[in-house]
Short mmCIF file of C-alpha atoms and ligand atoms in Angstrom, two decimals:
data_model
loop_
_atom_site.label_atom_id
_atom_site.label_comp_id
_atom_site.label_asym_id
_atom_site.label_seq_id
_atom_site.Cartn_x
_atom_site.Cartn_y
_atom_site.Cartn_z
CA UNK A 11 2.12 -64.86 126.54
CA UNK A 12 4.59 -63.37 129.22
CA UNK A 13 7.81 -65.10 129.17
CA UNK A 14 7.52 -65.60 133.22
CA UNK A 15 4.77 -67.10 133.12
CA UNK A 16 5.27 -69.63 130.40
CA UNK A 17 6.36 -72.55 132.10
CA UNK A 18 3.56 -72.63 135.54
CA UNK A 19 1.58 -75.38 133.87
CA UNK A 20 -2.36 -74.14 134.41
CA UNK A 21 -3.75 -76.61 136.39
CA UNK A 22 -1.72 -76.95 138.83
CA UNK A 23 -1.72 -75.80 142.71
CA UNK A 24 0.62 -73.31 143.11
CA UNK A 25 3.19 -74.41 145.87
CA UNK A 26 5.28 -70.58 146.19
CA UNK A 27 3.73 -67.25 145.90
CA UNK A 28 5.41 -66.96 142.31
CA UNK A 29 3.59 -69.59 141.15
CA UNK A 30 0.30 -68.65 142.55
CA UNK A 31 1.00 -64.80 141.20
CA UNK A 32 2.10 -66.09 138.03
CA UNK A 33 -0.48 -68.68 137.86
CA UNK A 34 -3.30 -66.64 138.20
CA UNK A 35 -5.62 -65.22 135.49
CA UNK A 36 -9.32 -64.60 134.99
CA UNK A 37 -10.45 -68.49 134.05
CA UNK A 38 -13.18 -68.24 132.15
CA UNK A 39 -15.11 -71.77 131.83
CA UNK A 40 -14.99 -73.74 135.26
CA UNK A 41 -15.97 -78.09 135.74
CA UNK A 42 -18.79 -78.28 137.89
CA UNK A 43 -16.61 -79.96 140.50
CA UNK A 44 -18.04 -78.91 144.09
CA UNK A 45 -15.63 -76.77 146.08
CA UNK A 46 -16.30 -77.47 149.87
CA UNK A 47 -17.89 -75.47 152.01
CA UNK A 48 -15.35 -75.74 154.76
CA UNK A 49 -12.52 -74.98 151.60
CA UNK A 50 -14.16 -71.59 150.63
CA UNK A 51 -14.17 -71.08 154.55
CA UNK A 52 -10.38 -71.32 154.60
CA UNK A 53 -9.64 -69.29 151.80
CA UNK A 54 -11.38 -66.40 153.39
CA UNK A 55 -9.74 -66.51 156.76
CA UNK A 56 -6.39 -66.36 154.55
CA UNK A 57 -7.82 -63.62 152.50
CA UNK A 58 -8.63 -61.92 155.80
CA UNK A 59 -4.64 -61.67 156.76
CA UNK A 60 -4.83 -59.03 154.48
CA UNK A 61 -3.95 -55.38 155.71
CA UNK A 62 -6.15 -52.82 155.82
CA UNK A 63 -5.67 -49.72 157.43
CA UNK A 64 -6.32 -49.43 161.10
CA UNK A 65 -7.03 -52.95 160.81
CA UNK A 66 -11.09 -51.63 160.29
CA UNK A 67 -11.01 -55.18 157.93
CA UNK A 68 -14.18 -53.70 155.97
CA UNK A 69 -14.42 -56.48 153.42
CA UNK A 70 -17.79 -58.19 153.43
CA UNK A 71 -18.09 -61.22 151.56
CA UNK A 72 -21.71 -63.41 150.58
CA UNK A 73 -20.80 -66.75 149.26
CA UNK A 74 -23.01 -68.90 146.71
CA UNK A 75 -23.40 -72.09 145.98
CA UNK A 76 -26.25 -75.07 145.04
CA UNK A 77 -29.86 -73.65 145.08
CA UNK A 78 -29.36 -70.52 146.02
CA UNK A 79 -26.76 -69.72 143.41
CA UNK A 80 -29.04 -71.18 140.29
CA UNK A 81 -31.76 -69.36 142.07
CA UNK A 82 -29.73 -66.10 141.38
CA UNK A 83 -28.49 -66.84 138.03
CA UNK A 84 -31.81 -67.05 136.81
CA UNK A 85 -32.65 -63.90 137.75
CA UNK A 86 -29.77 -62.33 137.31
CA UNK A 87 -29.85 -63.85 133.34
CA UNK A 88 -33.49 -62.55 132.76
CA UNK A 89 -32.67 -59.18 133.97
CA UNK A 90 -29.42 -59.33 132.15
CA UNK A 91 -31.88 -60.15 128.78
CA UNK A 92 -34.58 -57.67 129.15
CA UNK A 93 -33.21 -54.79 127.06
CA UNK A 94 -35.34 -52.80 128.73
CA UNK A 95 -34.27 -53.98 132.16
CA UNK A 96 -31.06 -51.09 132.18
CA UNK A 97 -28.93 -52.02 135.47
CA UNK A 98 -26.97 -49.72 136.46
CA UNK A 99 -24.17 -50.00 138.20
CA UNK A 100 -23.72 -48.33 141.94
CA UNK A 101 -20.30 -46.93 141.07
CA UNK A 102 -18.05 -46.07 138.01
CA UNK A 103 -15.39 -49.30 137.70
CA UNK A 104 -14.33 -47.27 134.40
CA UNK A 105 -14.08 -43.80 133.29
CA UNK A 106 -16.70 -42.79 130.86
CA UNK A 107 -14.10 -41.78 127.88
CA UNK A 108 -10.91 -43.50 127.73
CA UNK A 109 -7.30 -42.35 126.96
CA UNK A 110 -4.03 -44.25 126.16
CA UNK A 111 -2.29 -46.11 127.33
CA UNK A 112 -5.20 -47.56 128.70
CA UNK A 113 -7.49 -47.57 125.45
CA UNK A 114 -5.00 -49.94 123.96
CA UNK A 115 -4.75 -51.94 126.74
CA UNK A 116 -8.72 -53.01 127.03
CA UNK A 117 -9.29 -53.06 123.96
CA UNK A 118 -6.33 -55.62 123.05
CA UNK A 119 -7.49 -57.86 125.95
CA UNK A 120 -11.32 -57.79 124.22
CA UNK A 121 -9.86 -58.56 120.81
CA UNK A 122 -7.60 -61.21 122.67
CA UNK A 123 -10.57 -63.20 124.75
CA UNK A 124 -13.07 -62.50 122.02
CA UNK A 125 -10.25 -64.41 119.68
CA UNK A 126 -9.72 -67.34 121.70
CA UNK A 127 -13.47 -68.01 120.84
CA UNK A 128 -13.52 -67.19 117.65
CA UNK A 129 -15.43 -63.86 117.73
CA UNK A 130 -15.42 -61.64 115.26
CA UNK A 131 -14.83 -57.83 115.77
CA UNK A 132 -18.26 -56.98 114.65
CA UNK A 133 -20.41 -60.08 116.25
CA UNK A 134 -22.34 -58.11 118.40
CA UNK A 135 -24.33 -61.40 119.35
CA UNK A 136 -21.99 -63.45 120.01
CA UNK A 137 -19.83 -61.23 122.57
CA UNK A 138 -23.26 -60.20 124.32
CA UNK A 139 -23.66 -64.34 124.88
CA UNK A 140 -20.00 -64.11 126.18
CA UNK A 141 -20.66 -61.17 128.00
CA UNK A 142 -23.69 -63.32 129.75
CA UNK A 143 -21.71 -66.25 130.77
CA UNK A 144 -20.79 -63.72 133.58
CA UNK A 145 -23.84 -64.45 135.14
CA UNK A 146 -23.53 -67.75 135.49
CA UNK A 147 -20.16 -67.36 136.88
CA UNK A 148 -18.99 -68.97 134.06
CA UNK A 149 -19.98 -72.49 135.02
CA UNK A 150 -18.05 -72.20 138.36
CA UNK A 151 -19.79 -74.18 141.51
CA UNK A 152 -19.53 -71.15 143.25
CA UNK A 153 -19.52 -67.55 143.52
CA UNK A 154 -18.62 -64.92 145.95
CA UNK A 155 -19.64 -60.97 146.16
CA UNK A 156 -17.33 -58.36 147.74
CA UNK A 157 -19.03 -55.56 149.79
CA UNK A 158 -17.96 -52.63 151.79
CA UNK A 159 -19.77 -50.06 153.73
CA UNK A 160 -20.99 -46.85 151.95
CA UNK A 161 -20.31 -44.41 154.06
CA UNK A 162 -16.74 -46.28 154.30
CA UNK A 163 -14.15 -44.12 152.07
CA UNK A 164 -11.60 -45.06 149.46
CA UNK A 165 -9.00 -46.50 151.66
CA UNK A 166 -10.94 -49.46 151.96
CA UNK A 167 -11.64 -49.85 148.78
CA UNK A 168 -7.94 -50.17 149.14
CA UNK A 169 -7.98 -52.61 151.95
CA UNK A 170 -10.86 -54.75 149.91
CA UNK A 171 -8.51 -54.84 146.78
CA UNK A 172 -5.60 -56.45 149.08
CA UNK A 173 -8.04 -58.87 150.03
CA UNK A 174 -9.46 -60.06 146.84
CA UNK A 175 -5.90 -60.68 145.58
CA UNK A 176 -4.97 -62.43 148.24
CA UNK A 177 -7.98 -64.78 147.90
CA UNK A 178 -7.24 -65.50 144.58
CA UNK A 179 -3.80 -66.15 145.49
CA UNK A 180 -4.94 -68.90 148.34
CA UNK A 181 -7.16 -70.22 145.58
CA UNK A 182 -4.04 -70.85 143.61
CA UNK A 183 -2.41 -72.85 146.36
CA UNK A 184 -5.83 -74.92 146.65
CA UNK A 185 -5.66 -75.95 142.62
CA UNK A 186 -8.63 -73.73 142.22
CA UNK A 187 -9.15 -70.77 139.76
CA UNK A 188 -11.13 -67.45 140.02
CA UNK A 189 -12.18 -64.55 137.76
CA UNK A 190 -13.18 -61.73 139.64
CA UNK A 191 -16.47 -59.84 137.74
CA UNK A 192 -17.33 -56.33 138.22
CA UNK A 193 -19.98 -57.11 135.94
CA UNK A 194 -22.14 -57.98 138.61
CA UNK A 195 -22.03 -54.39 139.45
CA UNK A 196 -24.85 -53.67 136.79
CA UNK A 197 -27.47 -55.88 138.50
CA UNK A 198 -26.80 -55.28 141.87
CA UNK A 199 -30.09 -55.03 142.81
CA UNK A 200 -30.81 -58.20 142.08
CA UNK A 201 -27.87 -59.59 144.09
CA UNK A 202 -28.93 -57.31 146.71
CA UNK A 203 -32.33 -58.62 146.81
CA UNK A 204 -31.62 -62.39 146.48
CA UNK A 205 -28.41 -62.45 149.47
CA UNK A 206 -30.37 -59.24 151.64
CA UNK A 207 -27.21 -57.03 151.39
CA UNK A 208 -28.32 -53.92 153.02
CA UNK A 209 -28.54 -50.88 151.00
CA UNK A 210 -25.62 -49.17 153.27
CA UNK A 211 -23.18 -51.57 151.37
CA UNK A 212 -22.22 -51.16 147.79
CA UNK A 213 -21.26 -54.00 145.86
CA UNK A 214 -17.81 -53.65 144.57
CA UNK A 215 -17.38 -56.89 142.36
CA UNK A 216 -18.46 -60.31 142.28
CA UNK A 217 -16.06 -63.56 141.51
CA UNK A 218 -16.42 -66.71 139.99
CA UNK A 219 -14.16 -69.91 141.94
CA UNK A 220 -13.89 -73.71 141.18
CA UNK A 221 -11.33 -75.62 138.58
CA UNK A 222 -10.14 -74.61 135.37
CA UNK A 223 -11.80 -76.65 132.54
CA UNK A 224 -8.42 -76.67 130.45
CA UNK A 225 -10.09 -77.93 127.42
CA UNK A 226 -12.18 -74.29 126.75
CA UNK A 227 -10.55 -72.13 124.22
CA UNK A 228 -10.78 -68.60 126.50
CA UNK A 229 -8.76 -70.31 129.09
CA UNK A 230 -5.99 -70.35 126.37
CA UNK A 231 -5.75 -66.99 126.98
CA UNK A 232 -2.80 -65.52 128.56
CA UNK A 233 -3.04 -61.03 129.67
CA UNK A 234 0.08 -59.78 128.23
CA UNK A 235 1.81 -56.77 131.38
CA UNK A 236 3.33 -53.45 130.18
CA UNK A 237 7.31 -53.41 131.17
CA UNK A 238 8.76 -52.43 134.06
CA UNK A 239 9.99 -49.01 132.61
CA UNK A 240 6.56 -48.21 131.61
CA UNK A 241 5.18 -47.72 135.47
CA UNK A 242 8.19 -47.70 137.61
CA UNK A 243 10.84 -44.63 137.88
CA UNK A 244 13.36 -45.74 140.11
CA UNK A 245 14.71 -42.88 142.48
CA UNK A 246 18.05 -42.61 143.88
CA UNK A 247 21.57 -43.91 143.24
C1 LIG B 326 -12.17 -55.96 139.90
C2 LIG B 326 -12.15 -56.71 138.59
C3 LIG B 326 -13.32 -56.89 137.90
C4 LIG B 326 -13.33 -57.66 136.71
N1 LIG B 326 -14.50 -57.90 136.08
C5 LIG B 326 -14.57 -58.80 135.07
C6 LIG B 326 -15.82 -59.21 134.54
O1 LIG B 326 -16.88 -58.74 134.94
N2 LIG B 326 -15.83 -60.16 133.59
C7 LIG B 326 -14.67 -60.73 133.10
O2 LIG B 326 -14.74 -61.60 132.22
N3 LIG B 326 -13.45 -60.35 133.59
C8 LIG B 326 -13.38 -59.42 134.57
N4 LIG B 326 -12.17 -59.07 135.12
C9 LIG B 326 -10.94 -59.73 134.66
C10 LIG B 326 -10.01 -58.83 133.86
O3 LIG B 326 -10.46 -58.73 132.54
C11 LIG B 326 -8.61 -59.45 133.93
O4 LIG B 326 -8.15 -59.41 135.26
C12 LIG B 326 -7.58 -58.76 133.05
O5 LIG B 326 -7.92 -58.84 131.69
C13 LIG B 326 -6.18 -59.38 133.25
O6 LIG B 326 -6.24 -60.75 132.97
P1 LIG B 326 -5.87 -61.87 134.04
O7 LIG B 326 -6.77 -61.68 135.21
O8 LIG B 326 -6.14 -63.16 133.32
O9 LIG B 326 -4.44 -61.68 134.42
C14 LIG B 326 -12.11 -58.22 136.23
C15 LIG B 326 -10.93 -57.99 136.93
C16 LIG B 326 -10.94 -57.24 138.09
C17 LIG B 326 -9.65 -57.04 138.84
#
């Protein structure tokens, strides 16, 4: 675990924007405690104080919850199943071959999360079950998908990033938890289908939001950061 962020105790509402930085981290396994409409509705409009460049604010954002939600997650979870099925994702989130120090890094986070539950290296079953558990936003009430415009270009993918942070930060402050899921990315036809998101929008991730059930093992888990002097060079005198 990070030294900083050993003493933000997990559960609760961030008060500073240290705490909600340091507080934040991909939860995992969620209570099935609603989060209101009208809650969700706030945490966007913060989100949406983001910058983006010309102020073009090209974030688009579907929100699910109740039937419409389990109405997704049951398709989403047969697709998911059919081996057959593929999904492909619109857009590369990773490279195709890796290199360090990057390698290292994913791979230590899989071994870490995969640990918390007890999963062994080789249990190929048992991570694809983990792996599923995406799809039903890992028991959270709700879920949200992130869109932009295709013909937009990468600055705001940029602008989109900025966003989602800063919703997950305003989360924080609310006592709720996220985990944002590119795996989504994979299926997006079905998303597309079930919310009508019109082909000339890609869907750049999807993200799970409601409270932290702090007695699930993967919530244990803590991402270790690389040190400063590993991605900064400081310039001057
Ligand atoms: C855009 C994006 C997509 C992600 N997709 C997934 C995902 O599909 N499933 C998942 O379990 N975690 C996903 N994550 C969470 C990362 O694994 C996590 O952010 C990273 O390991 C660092 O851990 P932390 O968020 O707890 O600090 C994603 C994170 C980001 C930023």
């Amino acid at each position: 675990m990070d030294d900083i962020a050993a003493d933000i105790p997990a559960a609760d509402a961030a008060r500073t924007v240290r705490d909600a930085l340091l507080s934040r981290r991909s939860v995992r396994a969620f209570l099935s405690t609603q989060v209101p409409q009208s809650l969700i509705g706030e945490l966007l409009s913060l989100a949406a104080r983001a910058p983006s460049g010309g102020n073009i604010q090209p974030w688009k954002v579907h929100v699910v919850f109740g039937r419409a939600k389990t109405e997704l997650e049951k398709d989403l979870l047969a697709t998911a199943a059919d081996k057959n099925g593929g999904g492909r994702p619109e857009y590369d989130y990773y490279p195709r071959q890796w290199w360090e120090p990057y390698a290292s890094r994913r791979s230590e986070i899989g071994l870490a999360l995969y640990g918390t539950l007890g999963i062994g290296k080789r249990d190929v079953a048992a991570r694809r079950a983990q792996h599923m558990r995406n799809f039903a936003f890992f028991g959270a009430p709700a879920g949200l998908f992130f869109c932009v415009e295709r013909a937009l270009t990468a600055g705001s993918w940029l602008d989109v990033g900025m966003f989602l942070q800063s919703f997950m930060l305003a989360a924080r402050e609310a006592g709720l938890h996220t985990c944002p899921q590119a795996a989504f990315t994979s299926h997006h036809e079905v998303v597309r289908r079930h919310l009508a998101i019109p082909d000339g929008d890609i869907l750049l991730c999807g993200m799970a939001l409601g409270y932290e059930d702090t007695t699930r093992p993967e919530n244990a888990l803590r991402s270790p950061r690389a040190p400063l002097d590993q991605f900064v060079r400081f310039h001057g005198d």
